[in-house]
Structure formats: structure tokens, C-alpha cells
Amino acid sequence: KNQVEQSPQSLIILEGKNCTLQCNYTVSPFSNLRWYKQDTGRGPVSLTIMTFSENTKSNGRYTATLDADTKQSSLHITASQLSDSASYICVVSGYGGSQGNLIFGKGTKLSVKP
Amino acid sequence: DAGVIQSPRHEVTEMGQEVTLRCKPISGHDYLFWYRQTMMRGLELLIYFNNNVPIDDSGMPEDRFSAKMPNASFSTLKIQPSEPRDSAVYFCASSSAGTSDSYEQYFGPGTRLTVT
């Protein structure tokens, strides 16, 4: 069964600290993996999209890594800011799948405290 | 571009009533998606359209749910009759096929539905 598991479910860190969110998936075959940021009361916004041939991709203070062999991805946030408080959702697409073939994780809720 | 537009932003209704959610996709996008998000189940795809034609509605929970896309700039999701377990945030998203498999989906702000 195609699944996307994220950990931890929630995380609290102090402003300025770094953190890493994890995503494990069982989707096969695999096409791409994306990380979304969802602020409270808003729709998800894409941070990164990585294909199976990409190991890392950055978007400002956000760096995503992908290990297609172990089917693991991580999202590293550097020098966290209060505005990073949000849910982060990992989404995996199967190879050759239609645009509707996205498997969503349940997200990690990050709280950045001053 | 204004992005994906959804209305209403909040809807409170009584069990048994009909509910209609509306979506205007980004101009030029040929894919439109309806999602439902709950704390327990996260984001779930309900149905999606390509060039106004429904492609996959296997995520629609039951016959009480229906969706239409009469033209490229408008779609509706209707629940009739509504039940308390339909309470959730409903998102509309749109995308363009482009030339890559790494298409980007753009989400609207969502409609928070509460059925009492």
C-alpha cells in the first residue's frame, strides 16, 4: 500500500534554532517528492519538488534531501523564524502517475517560540 | 494573478441542508482538484478535472457529493444532504500540465465547513 509517514507529528523549537523534519514513503514506482508549507487557515504552498535523480534542493532557509534508495526525505530549516510556524506536508507522486496520483503525509506541525 | 479563489471562506449549516462550494482556478490552468482536509485523515483528493472533464472521482465519499466544472474558470462542489461528518476544510487547487511531470499545484485558501 502506498503510504507517506511523517515525523515528528509536532515540534516546538526556539527562534533561531535549526530543525529537521522527516518523511518516509512506500510509494513505488516513484516520480517526485514535494514539501508543502501550510500556515494556519491557509492553503498549502509548495516549498520544493524533487525528482528521483535529485538528492537535495534548497529554497532559502529550507533544504530538502531525498534518498530514493531508502525512500526517505528530510526538510531542514535553518535559523528558524517565528513565521516558520506552520504545518509541513510531504507529498509523493508515483512514476507516470496522473496529476491526481499524489500521496499526502499528515504533516508535521512546527511551532517556533521567541 | 489573484491565485485560486474559493467561496465562501466559512460555511455553517444544519444537517440535511445543501451546501455548495465554489472555486475559480488560475487562468490558463487546465487541471482542477478538490481536496478535503481533516485532522484525522489529512488532505484527501476528492475529484479532479482536466479541461473541464472529470478524470477521477474515486475519492468522492458517497453519492451525497457531486462536482461540476461547466467552464474553464469555474467549478462547484455540492453536498446534499450534508451531515456533521462532512465538517472539514475543503480546498480547491489548480495546475497546468506543462512539459514536466513535476507540475505545481496551487491551492486556494479553503472553505471551512461546519455542519451542525
Short mmCIF file of N, CA, C and O in Angstrom, two decimals, chain B:
data_model
loop_
_atom_site.label_atom_id
_atom_site.label_comp_id
_atom_site.label_asym_id
_atom_site.label_seq_id
_atom_site.Cartn_x
_atom_site.Cartn_y
_atom_site.Cartn_z
N ASP B 1 -1.63 37.61 -11.00
CA ASP B 1 -2.82 36.74 -10.92
C ASP B 1 -3.28 36.67 -9.47
O ASP B 1 -2.48 36.66 -8.55
N ALA B 2 -4.59 36.56 -9.27
CA ALA B 2 -5.14 36.55 -7.92
C ALA B 2 -4.97 35.21 -7.27
O ALA B 2 -5.26 35.06 -6.09
N GLY B 3 -4.54 34.19 -7.98
CA GLY B 3 -4.46 32.87 -7.40
C GLY B 3 -5.80 32.17 -7.48
O GLY B 3 -6.76 32.67 -8.07
N VAL B 4 -5.89 31.01 -6.86
CA VAL B 4 -7.13 30.25 -6.82
C VAL B 4 -8.08 30.92 -5.84
O VAL B 4 -7.69 31.24 -4.71
N ILE B 5 -9.30 31.14 -6.28
CA ILE B 5 -10.28 31.83 -5.45
C ILE B 5 -11.37 30.85 -5.03
O ILE B 5 -11.92 30.14 -5.88
N GLN B 6 -11.67 30.82 -3.75
CA GLN B 6 -12.72 29.96 -3.24
C GLN B 6 -13.75 30.78 -2.46
O GLN B 6 -13.40 31.76 -1.80
N SER B 7 -14.99 30.35 -2.56
CA SER B 7 -16.04 30.99 -1.76
C SER B 7 -17.10 29.97 -1.39
O SER B 7 -17.31 28.98 -2.12
N PRO B 8 -17.76 30.12 -0.23
CA PRO B 8 -17.39 31.09 0.79
C PRO B 8 -16.13 30.63 1.54
O PRO B 8 -15.68 29.52 1.34
N ARG B 9 -15.59 31.47 2.40
CA ARG B 9 -14.43 31.06 3.20
C ARG B 9 -14.87 30.24 4.40
O ARG B 9 -14.16 29.35 4.87
N HIS B 10 -16.07 30.54 4.90
CA HIS B 10 -16.63 29.80 6.02
C HIS B 10 -18.10 29.52 5.72
O HIS B 10 -18.80 30.38 5.15
N GLU B 11 -18.54 28.33 6.11
CA GLU B 11 -19.93 27.95 5.91
C GLU B 11 -20.38 27.14 7.11
O GLU B 11 -19.74 26.14 7.46
N VAL B 12 -21.45 27.60 7.74
CA VAL B 12 -22.06 26.85 8.83
C VAL B 12 -23.47 26.51 8.41
O VAL B 12 -24.24 27.40 8.03
N THR B 13 -23.83 25.24 8.48
CA THR B 13 -25.15 24.83 8.03
C THR B 13 -25.66 23.72 8.93
O THR B 13 -24.91 23.11 9.70
N GLU B 14 -26.94 23.47 8.84
CA GLU B 14 -27.53 22.41 9.63
C GLU B 14 -27.58 21.11 8.84
O GLU B 14 -27.70 21.12 7.60
N MET B 15 -27.51 20.05 9.56
CA MET B 15 -27.58 18.72 8.96
C MET B 15 -28.80 18.62 8.04
O MET B 15 -29.90 19.07 8.41
N GLY B 16 -28.60 18.06 6.87
CA GLY B 16 -29.69 17.89 5.93
C GLY B 16 -29.77 18.97 4.87
O GLY B 16 -30.44 18.79 3.84
N GLN B 17 -29.10 20.08 5.10
CA GLN B 17 -29.13 21.18 4.14
C GLN B 17 -28.14 20.93 3.00
O GLN B 17 -27.18 20.18 3.13
N GLU B 18 -28.42 21.60 1.88
CA GLU B 18 -27.50 21.53 0.73
C GLU B 18 -26.41 22.59 0.88
O GLU B 18 -26.69 23.71 1.29
N VAL B 19 -25.20 22.19 0.54
CA VAL B 19 -24.06 23.09 0.62
C VAL B 19 -23.38 23.13 -0.75
O VAL B 19 -23.16 22.09 -1.35
N THR B 20 -23.06 24.32 -1.22
CA THR B 20 -22.35 24.48 -2.48
C THR B 20 -21.09 25.30 -2.27
O THR B 20 -21.15 26.43 -1.80
N LEU B 21 -19.97 24.70 -2.62
CA LEU B 21 -18.68 25.38 -2.53
C LEU B 21 -18.23 25.75 -3.94
O LEU B 21 -18.44 24.98 -4.88
N ARG B 22 -17.56 26.90 -4.05
CA ARG B 22 -17.22 27.41 -5.38
C ARG B 22 -15.72 27.64 -5.52
O ARG B 22 -15.04 27.95 -4.54
N CYS B 23 -15.25 27.50 -6.74
CA CYS B 23 -13.81 27.66 -7.00
C CYS B 23 -13.58 28.28 -8.37
O CYS B 23 -14.19 27.90 -9.36
N LYS B 24 -12.65 29.24 -8.39
CA LYS B 24 -12.19 29.82 -9.64
C LYS B 24 -10.70 29.52 -9.76
O LYS B 24 -9.90 30.02 -8.96
N PRO B 25 -10.29 28.69 -10.71
CA PRO B 25 -8.87 28.34 -10.82
C PRO B 25 -8.05 29.48 -11.42
O PRO B 25 -8.60 30.47 -11.89
N ILE B 26 -6.75 29.31 -11.38
CA ILE B 26 -5.86 30.28 -12.00
C ILE B 26 -6.06 30.24 -13.52
O ILE B 26 -6.13 29.15 -14.11
N SER B 27 -6.15 31.40 -14.12
CA SER B 27 -6.39 31.49 -15.55
C SER B 27 -5.29 30.75 -16.33
O SER B 27 -4.10 30.93 -16.06
N GLY B 28 -5.73 29.91 -17.27
CA GLY B 28 -4.77 29.18 -18.09
C GLY B 28 -4.45 27.79 -17.58
O GLY B 28 -3.87 26.98 -18.29
N HIS B 29 -4.82 27.50 -16.34
CA HIS B 29 -4.60 26.16 -15.80
C HIS B 29 -5.67 25.21 -16.34
O HIS B 29 -6.85 25.57 -16.42
N ASP B 30 -5.24 23.99 -16.70
CA ASP B 30 -6.19 23.06 -17.28
C ASP B 30 -6.54 21.90 -16.35
O ASP B 30 -7.29 21.00 -16.74
N TYR B 31 -5.98 21.90 -15.14
CA TYR B 31 -6.34 20.89 -14.15
C TYR B 31 -6.95 21.58 -12.93
O TYR B 31 -6.45 22.62 -12.48
N LEU B 32 -8.00 20.96 -12.39
CA LEU B 32 -8.61 21.48 -11.18
C LEU B 32 -8.88 20.32 -10.23
O LEU B 32 -9.37 19.27 -10.65
N PHE B 33 -8.55 20.54 -8.96
CA PHE B 33 -8.66 19.49 -7.95
C PHE B 33 -9.52 19.98 -6.80
O PHE B 33 -9.44 21.13 -6.40
N TRP B 34 -10.28 19.07 -6.22
CA TRP B 34 -10.99 19.32 -4.96
C TRP B 34 -10.43 18.36 -3.90
O TRP B 34 -10.37 17.15 -4.11
N TYR B 35 -10.00 18.96 -2.77
CA TYR B 35 -9.46 18.20 -1.64
C TYR B 35 -10.29 18.48 -0.39
O TYR B 35 -10.92 19.51 -0.26
N ARG B 36 -10.21 17.53 0.53
CA ARG B 36 -10.81 17.71 1.85
C ARG B 36 -9.71 17.48 2.88
O ARG B 36 -8.91 16.53 2.74
N GLN B 37 -9.68 18.31 3.91
CA GLN B 37 -8.66 18.17 4.95
C GLN B 37 -9.31 18.09 6.32
O GLN B 37 -10.10 18.96 6.70
N THR B 38 -8.97 17.04 7.07
CA THR B 38 -9.39 16.89 8.45
C THR B 38 -8.17 16.57 9.30
O THR B 38 -7.13 16.15 8.77
N MET B 39 -8.30 16.77 10.59
CA MET B 39 -7.19 16.46 11.49
C MET B 39 -6.85 14.98 11.44
O MET B 39 -5.68 14.60 11.45
N MET B 40 -7.88 14.17 11.37
CA MET B 40 -7.66 12.72 11.44
C MET B 40 -7.03 12.15 10.17
O MET B 40 -6.16 11.29 10.23
N ARG B 41 -7.48 12.64 9.01
CA ARG B 41 -7.10 12.00 7.75
C ARG B 41 -6.17 12.86 6.89
O ARG B 41 -5.70 12.39 5.84
N GLY B 42 -5.93 14.09 7.30
CA GLY B 42 -5.07 14.95 6.50
C GLY B 42 -5.76 15.36 5.22
O GLY B 42 -6.99 15.43 5.15
N LEU B 43 -4.98 15.62 4.17
CA LEU B 43 -5.52 16.02 2.88
C LEU B 43 -5.91 14.79 2.05
O LEU B 43 -5.12 13.87 1.89
N GLU B 44 -7.12 14.82 1.51
CA GLU B 44 -7.59 13.72 0.67
C GLU B 44 -8.12 14.31 -0.64
O GLU B 44 -8.89 15.27 -0.62
N LEU B 45 -7.74 13.70 -1.75
CA LEU B 45 -8.26 14.11 -3.04
C LEU B 45 -9.68 13.57 -3.22
O LEU B 45 -9.92 12.38 -3.04
N LEU B 46 -10.60 14.45 -3.57
CA LEU B 46 -11.98 14.04 -3.80
C LEU B 46 -12.22 13.75 -5.28
O LEU B 46 -12.74 12.70 -5.65
N ILE B 47 -11.85 14.70 -6.12
CA ILE B 47 -12.09 14.59 -7.56
C ILE B 47 -11.17 15.56 -8.27
O ILE B 47 -10.75 16.57 -7.69
N TYR B 48 -10.82 15.25 -9.53
CA TYR B 48 -10.11 16.24 -10.31
C TYR B 48 -10.56 16.23 -11.76
O TYR B 48 -11.07 15.23 -12.27
N PHE B 49 -10.40 17.39 -12.38
CA PHE B 49 -10.83 17.64 -13.75
C PHE B 49 -9.62 17.99 -14.62
O PHE B 49 -8.67 18.61 -14.14
N ASN B 50 -9.72 17.62 -15.89
CA ASN B 50 -8.75 18.06 -16.88
C ASN B 50 -9.54 18.63 -18.05
O ASN B 50 -10.39 17.93 -18.62
N ASN B 51 -9.27 19.88 -18.39
CA ASN B 51 -10.04 20.55 -19.45
C ASN B 51 -11.54 20.41 -19.23
O ASN B 51 -12.30 20.08 -20.15
N ASN B 52 -11.96 20.63 -18.00
CA ASN B 52 -13.37 20.67 -17.58
C ASN B 52 -14.01 19.29 -17.51
O ASN B 52 -15.20 19.18 -17.17
N VAL B 53 -13.28 18.24 -17.80
CA VAL B 53 -13.84 16.89 -17.79
C VAL B 53 -13.39 16.16 -16.52
O VAL B 53 -12.19 16.14 -16.22
N PRO B 54 -14.32 15.55 -15.77
CA PRO B 54 -13.91 14.81 -14.57
C PRO B 54 -13.08 13.59 -14.96
O PRO B 54 -13.50 12.80 -15.81
N ILE B 55 -11.90 13.46 -14.36
CA ILE B 55 -11.00 12.36 -14.70
C ILE B 55 -11.07 11.24 -13.66
O ILE B 55 -11.06 10.07 -14.00
N ASP B 56 -11.11 11.61 -12.41
CA ASP B 56 -11.11 10.61 -11.34
C ASP B 56 -11.94 11.12 -10.18
O ASP B 56 -11.59 12.12 -9.56
N ASP B 57 -13.03 10.47 -9.90
CA ASP B 57 -13.89 10.87 -8.78
C ASP B 57 -13.93 9.78 -7.72
O ASP B 57 -14.86 9.73 -6.90
N SER B 58 -12.93 8.91 -7.72
CA SER B 58 -12.94 7.79 -6.78
C SER B 58 -12.81 8.22 -5.33
O SER B 58 -13.11 7.46 -4.42
N GLY B 59 -12.37 9.44 -5.10
CA GLY B 59 -12.23 9.95 -3.75
C GLY B 59 -13.50 10.56 -3.18
O GLY B 59 -13.57 10.87 -1.99
N MET B 60 -14.50 10.71 -4.01
CA MET B 60 -15.77 11.28 -3.52
C MET B 60 -16.38 10.27 -2.55
O MET B 60 -16.63 9.11 -2.92
N PRO B 61 -16.65 10.69 -1.33
CA PRO B 61 -17.05 9.74 -0.29
C PRO B 61 -18.34 8.99 -0.58
O PRO B 61 -18.46 7.82 -0.28
N GLU B 62 -19.30 9.61 -1.15
CA GLU B 62 -20.58 8.94 -1.42
C GLU B 62 -21.42 9.82 -2.34
O GLU B 62 -21.00 10.90 -2.74
N ASP B 63 -22.58 9.28 -2.67
CA ASP B 63 -23.41 9.95 -3.67
C ASP B 63 -23.90 11.32 -3.22
O ASP B 63 -24.41 12.09 -4.04
N ARG B 64 -23.76 11.62 -1.96
CA ARG B 64 -24.19 12.94 -1.50
C ARG B 64 -23.29 14.05 -2.04
O ARG B 64 -23.65 15.22 -2.03
N PHE B 65 -22.12 13.66 -2.51
CA PHE B 65 -21.15 14.62 -3.03
C PHE B 65 -21.19 14.62 -4.55
O PHE B 65 -21.21 13.56 -5.18
N SER B 66 -21.19 15.82 -5.13
CA SER B 66 -21.11 15.93 -6.58
C SER B 66 -20.29 17.16 -6.94
O SER B 66 -20.25 18.13 -6.18
N ALA B 67 -19.62 17.13 -8.08
CA ALA B 67 -18.81 18.26 -8.52
C ALA B 67 -19.03 18.48 -10.00
O ALA B 67 -19.23 17.54 -10.76
N LYS B 68 -18.98 19.76 -10.38
CA LYS B 68 -19.15 20.13 -11.77
C LYS B 68 -18.11 21.17 -12.15
O LYS B 68 -17.61 21.91 -11.31
N MET B 69 -17.81 21.21 -13.43
CA MET B 69 -16.93 22.25 -13.95
C MET B 69 -17.50 22.69 -15.31
O MET B 69 -17.11 22.15 -16.36
N PRO B 70 -18.46 23.60 -15.29
CA PRO B 70 -19.14 23.99 -16.53
C PRO B 70 -18.26 24.74 -17.52
O PRO B 70 -18.55 24.73 -18.72
N ASN B 71 -17.19 25.37 -17.03
CA ASN B 71 -16.26 26.05 -17.93
C ASN B 71 -14.89 26.12 -17.27
O ASN B 71 -14.72 25.71 -16.11
N ALA B 72 -13.93 26.64 -17.99
CA ALA B 72 -12.54 26.62 -17.53
C ALA B 72 -12.28 27.52 -16.32
O ALA B 72 -11.21 27.43 -15.72
N SER B 73 -13.23 28.37 -15.99
CA SER B 73 -12.97 29.32 -14.92
C SER B 73 -13.86 29.13 -13.70
O SER B 73 -13.90 29.99 -12.82
N PHE B 74 -14.57 28.01 -13.62
CA PHE B 74 -15.50 27.85 -12.50
C PHE B 74 -15.79 26.38 -12.23
O PHE B 74 -16.02 25.60 -13.15
N SER B 75 -15.82 26.05 -10.92
CA SER B 75 -16.18 24.70 -10.52
C SER B 75 -16.96 24.77 -9.22
O SER B 75 -16.77 25.70 -8.42
N THR B 76 -17.83 23.80 -9.01
CA THR B 76 -18.58 23.72 -7.76
C THR B 76 -18.47 22.32 -7.18
O THR B 76 -18.35 21.33 -7.90
N LEU B 77 -18.52 22.27 -5.86
CA LEU B 77 -18.60 21.01 -5.11
C LEU B 77 -19.86 21.12 -4.27
O LEU B 77 -19.99 22.05 -3.47
N LYS B 78 -20.76 20.19 -4.46
CA LYS B 78 -22.05 20.24 -3.78
C LYS B 78 -22.20 19.03 -2.86
O LYS B 78 -21.83 17.90 -3.23
N ILE B 79 -22.76 19.29 -1.68
CA ILE B 79 -23.05 18.22 -0.73
C ILE B 79 -24.55 18.30 -0.42
O ILE B 79 -25.04 19.34 0.04
N GLN B 80 -25.26 17.24 -0.70
CA GLN B 80 -26.70 17.22 -0.48
C GLN B 80 -27.18 15.81 -0.20
O GLN B 80 -27.06 14.94 -1.08
N PRO B 81 -27.72 15.53 0.99
CA PRO B 81 -27.79 16.40 2.15
C PRO B 81 -26.50 16.37 2.96
O PRO B 81 -25.79 15.36 2.95
N SER B 82 -26.20 17.44 3.64
CA SER B 82 -24.98 17.50 4.44
C SER B 82 -25.16 16.76 5.77
O SER B 82 -26.28 16.65 6.29
N GLU B 83 -24.04 16.26 6.30
CA GLU B 83 -24.03 15.56 7.58
C GLU B 83 -22.90 16.11 8.44
O GLU B 83 -21.92 16.65 7.89
N PRO B 84 -23.00 15.98 9.76
CA PRO B 84 -21.93 16.51 10.64
C PRO B 84 -20.55 15.98 10.28
O PRO B 84 -19.56 16.70 10.40
N ARG B 85 -20.45 14.73 9.81
CA ARG B 85 -19.13 14.17 9.48
C ARG B 85 -18.52 14.79 8.23
O ARG B 85 -17.35 14.49 7.90
N ASP B 86 -19.27 15.63 7.53
CA ASP B 86 -18.72 16.35 6.39
C ASP B 86 -17.95 17.60 6.82
O ASP B 86 -17.31 18.25 5.98
N SER B 87 -18.02 17.92 8.09
CA SER B 87 -17.30 19.10 8.59
C SER B 87 -15.80 18.93 8.35
O SER B 87 -15.20 17.93 8.76
N ALA B 88 -15.22 19.89 7.65
CA ALA B 88 -13.81 19.81 7.25
C ALA B 88 -13.45 21.11 6.55
O ALA B 88 -14.30 21.99 6.36
N VAL B 89 -12.20 21.21 6.14
CA VAL B 89 -11.79 22.31 5.26
C VAL B 89 -11.66 21.74 3.85
O VAL B 89 -10.97 20.73 3.64
N TYR B 90 -12.32 22.37 2.92
CA TYR B 90 -12.30 21.92 1.52
C TYR B 90 -11.43 22.87 0.70
O TYR B 90 -11.65 24.07 0.70
N PHE B 91 -10.45 22.28 0.04
CA PHE B 91 -9.53 23.08 -0.77
C PHE B 91 -9.75 22.78 -2.25
O PHE B 91 -9.99 21.65 -2.65
N CYS B 92 -9.61 23.82 -3.04
CA CYS B 92 -9.56 23.71 -4.47
C CYS B 92 -8.12 24.03 -4.89
O CYS B 92 -7.48 24.92 -4.30
N ALA B 93 -7.60 23.33 -5.87
CA ALA B 93 -6.25 23.59 -6.38
C ALA B 93 -6.29 23.51 -7.90
O ALA B 93 -7.15 22.84 -8.48
N SER B 94 -5.36 24.21 -8.54
CA SER B 94 -5.28 24.12 -9.99
C SER B 94 -3.83 23.99 -10.42
O SER B 94 -2.92 24.34 -9.67
N SER B 95 -3.64 23.46 -11.61
CA SER B 95 -2.29 23.31 -12.15
C SER B 95 -2.34 23.28 -13.66
O SER B 95 -3.41 23.18 -14.27
N SER B 96 -1.16 23.36 -14.24
CA SER B 96 -1.02 23.29 -15.68
C SER B 96 -0.19 22.07 -16.01
O SER B 96 0.78 21.76 -15.32
N ALA B 97 -0.57 21.37 -17.08
CA ALA B 97 0.14 20.14 -17.44
C ALA B 97 1.60 20.42 -17.76
O ALA B 97 2.49 19.71 -17.35
N GLY B 98 1.87 21.47 -18.51
CA GLY B 98 3.24 21.81 -18.86
C GLY B 98 3.91 20.67 -19.60
O GLY B 98 3.27 19.81 -20.19
N THR B 99 5.24 20.65 -19.53
CA THR B 99 6.00 19.62 -20.23
C THR B 99 6.74 18.72 -19.25
O THR B 99 7.51 17.88 -19.63
N SER B 100 6.52 18.90 -17.99
CA SER B 100 7.25 18.14 -16.99
C SER B 100 6.29 17.38 -16.10
O SER B 100 5.13 17.76 -15.93
N ASP B 101 6.77 16.31 -15.54
CA ASP B 101 5.96 15.56 -14.57
C ASP B 101 5.93 16.26 -13.22
O ASP B 101 5.11 15.98 -12.38
N SER B 102 6.84 17.21 -13.05
CA SER B 102 6.91 17.92 -11.77
C SER B 102 6.03 19.15 -11.79
O SER B 102 6.46 20.25 -11.49
N TYR B 103 4.77 18.95 -12.12
CA TYR B 103 3.82 20.05 -12.18
C TYR B 103 3.60 20.61 -10.78
O TYR B 103 3.78 19.92 -9.78
N GLU B 104 3.19 21.84 -10.74
CA GLU B 104 2.96 22.52 -9.48
C GLU B 104 1.47 22.71 -9.27
O GLU B 104 0.78 23.19 -10.17
N GLN B 105 0.96 22.33 -8.12
CA GLN B 105 -0.43 22.57 -7.80
C GLN B 105 -0.52 23.80 -6.89
O GLN B 105 0.21 23.89 -5.91
N TYR B 106 -1.42 24.70 -7.23
CA TYR B 106 -1.62 25.91 -6.45
C TYR B 106 -2.96 25.80 -5.74
O TYR B 106 -3.99 25.60 -6.38
N PHE B 107 -2.89 25.95 -4.42
CA PHE B 107 -4.08 25.77 -3.60
C PHE B 107 -4.76 27.10 -3.32
O PHE B 107 -4.12 28.14 -3.16
N GLY B 108 -6.09 27.03 -3.21
CA GLY B 108 -6.86 28.18 -2.75
C GLY B 108 -6.81 28.26 -1.23
O GLY B 108 -6.21 27.41 -0.58
N PRO B 109 -7.48 29.26 -0.66
CA PRO B 109 -7.44 29.46 0.79
C PRO B 109 -8.33 28.49 1.56
O PRO B 109 -8.23 28.40 2.79
N GLY B 110 -9.19 27.77 0.85
CA GLY B 110 -10.05 26.79 1.51
C GLY B 110 -11.38 27.35 1.97
O GLY B 110 -11.55 28.56 2.16
N THR B 111 -12.34 26.43 2.13
CA THR B 111 -13.65 26.74 2.73
C THR B 111 -13.79 25.87 3.96
O THR B 111 -13.72 24.64 3.86
N ARG B 112 -13.97 26.51 5.11
CA ARG B 112 -14.17 25.75 6.34
C ARG B 112 -15.67 25.48 6.49
O ARG B 112 -16.46 26.42 6.68
N LEU B 113 -16.05 24.22 6.41
CA LEU B 113 -17.46 23.83 6.50
C LEU B 113 -17.74 23.22 7.86
O LEU B 113 -17.03 22.30 8.30
N THR B 114 -18.76 23.72 8.51
CA THR B 114 -19.23 23.16 9.77
C THR B 114 -20.68 22.78 9.61
O THR B 114 -21.52 23.64 9.26
N VAL B 115 -20.98 21.52 9.84
CA VAL B 115 -22.35 21.02 9.75
C VAL B 115 -22.81 20.64 11.16
O VAL B 115 -22.19 19.79 11.80
N THR B 116 -23.84 21.31 11.62
CA THR B 116 -24.31 21.07 13.00
C THR B 116 -25.55 20.16 13.03
O THR B 116 -26.19 19.94 12.00
#
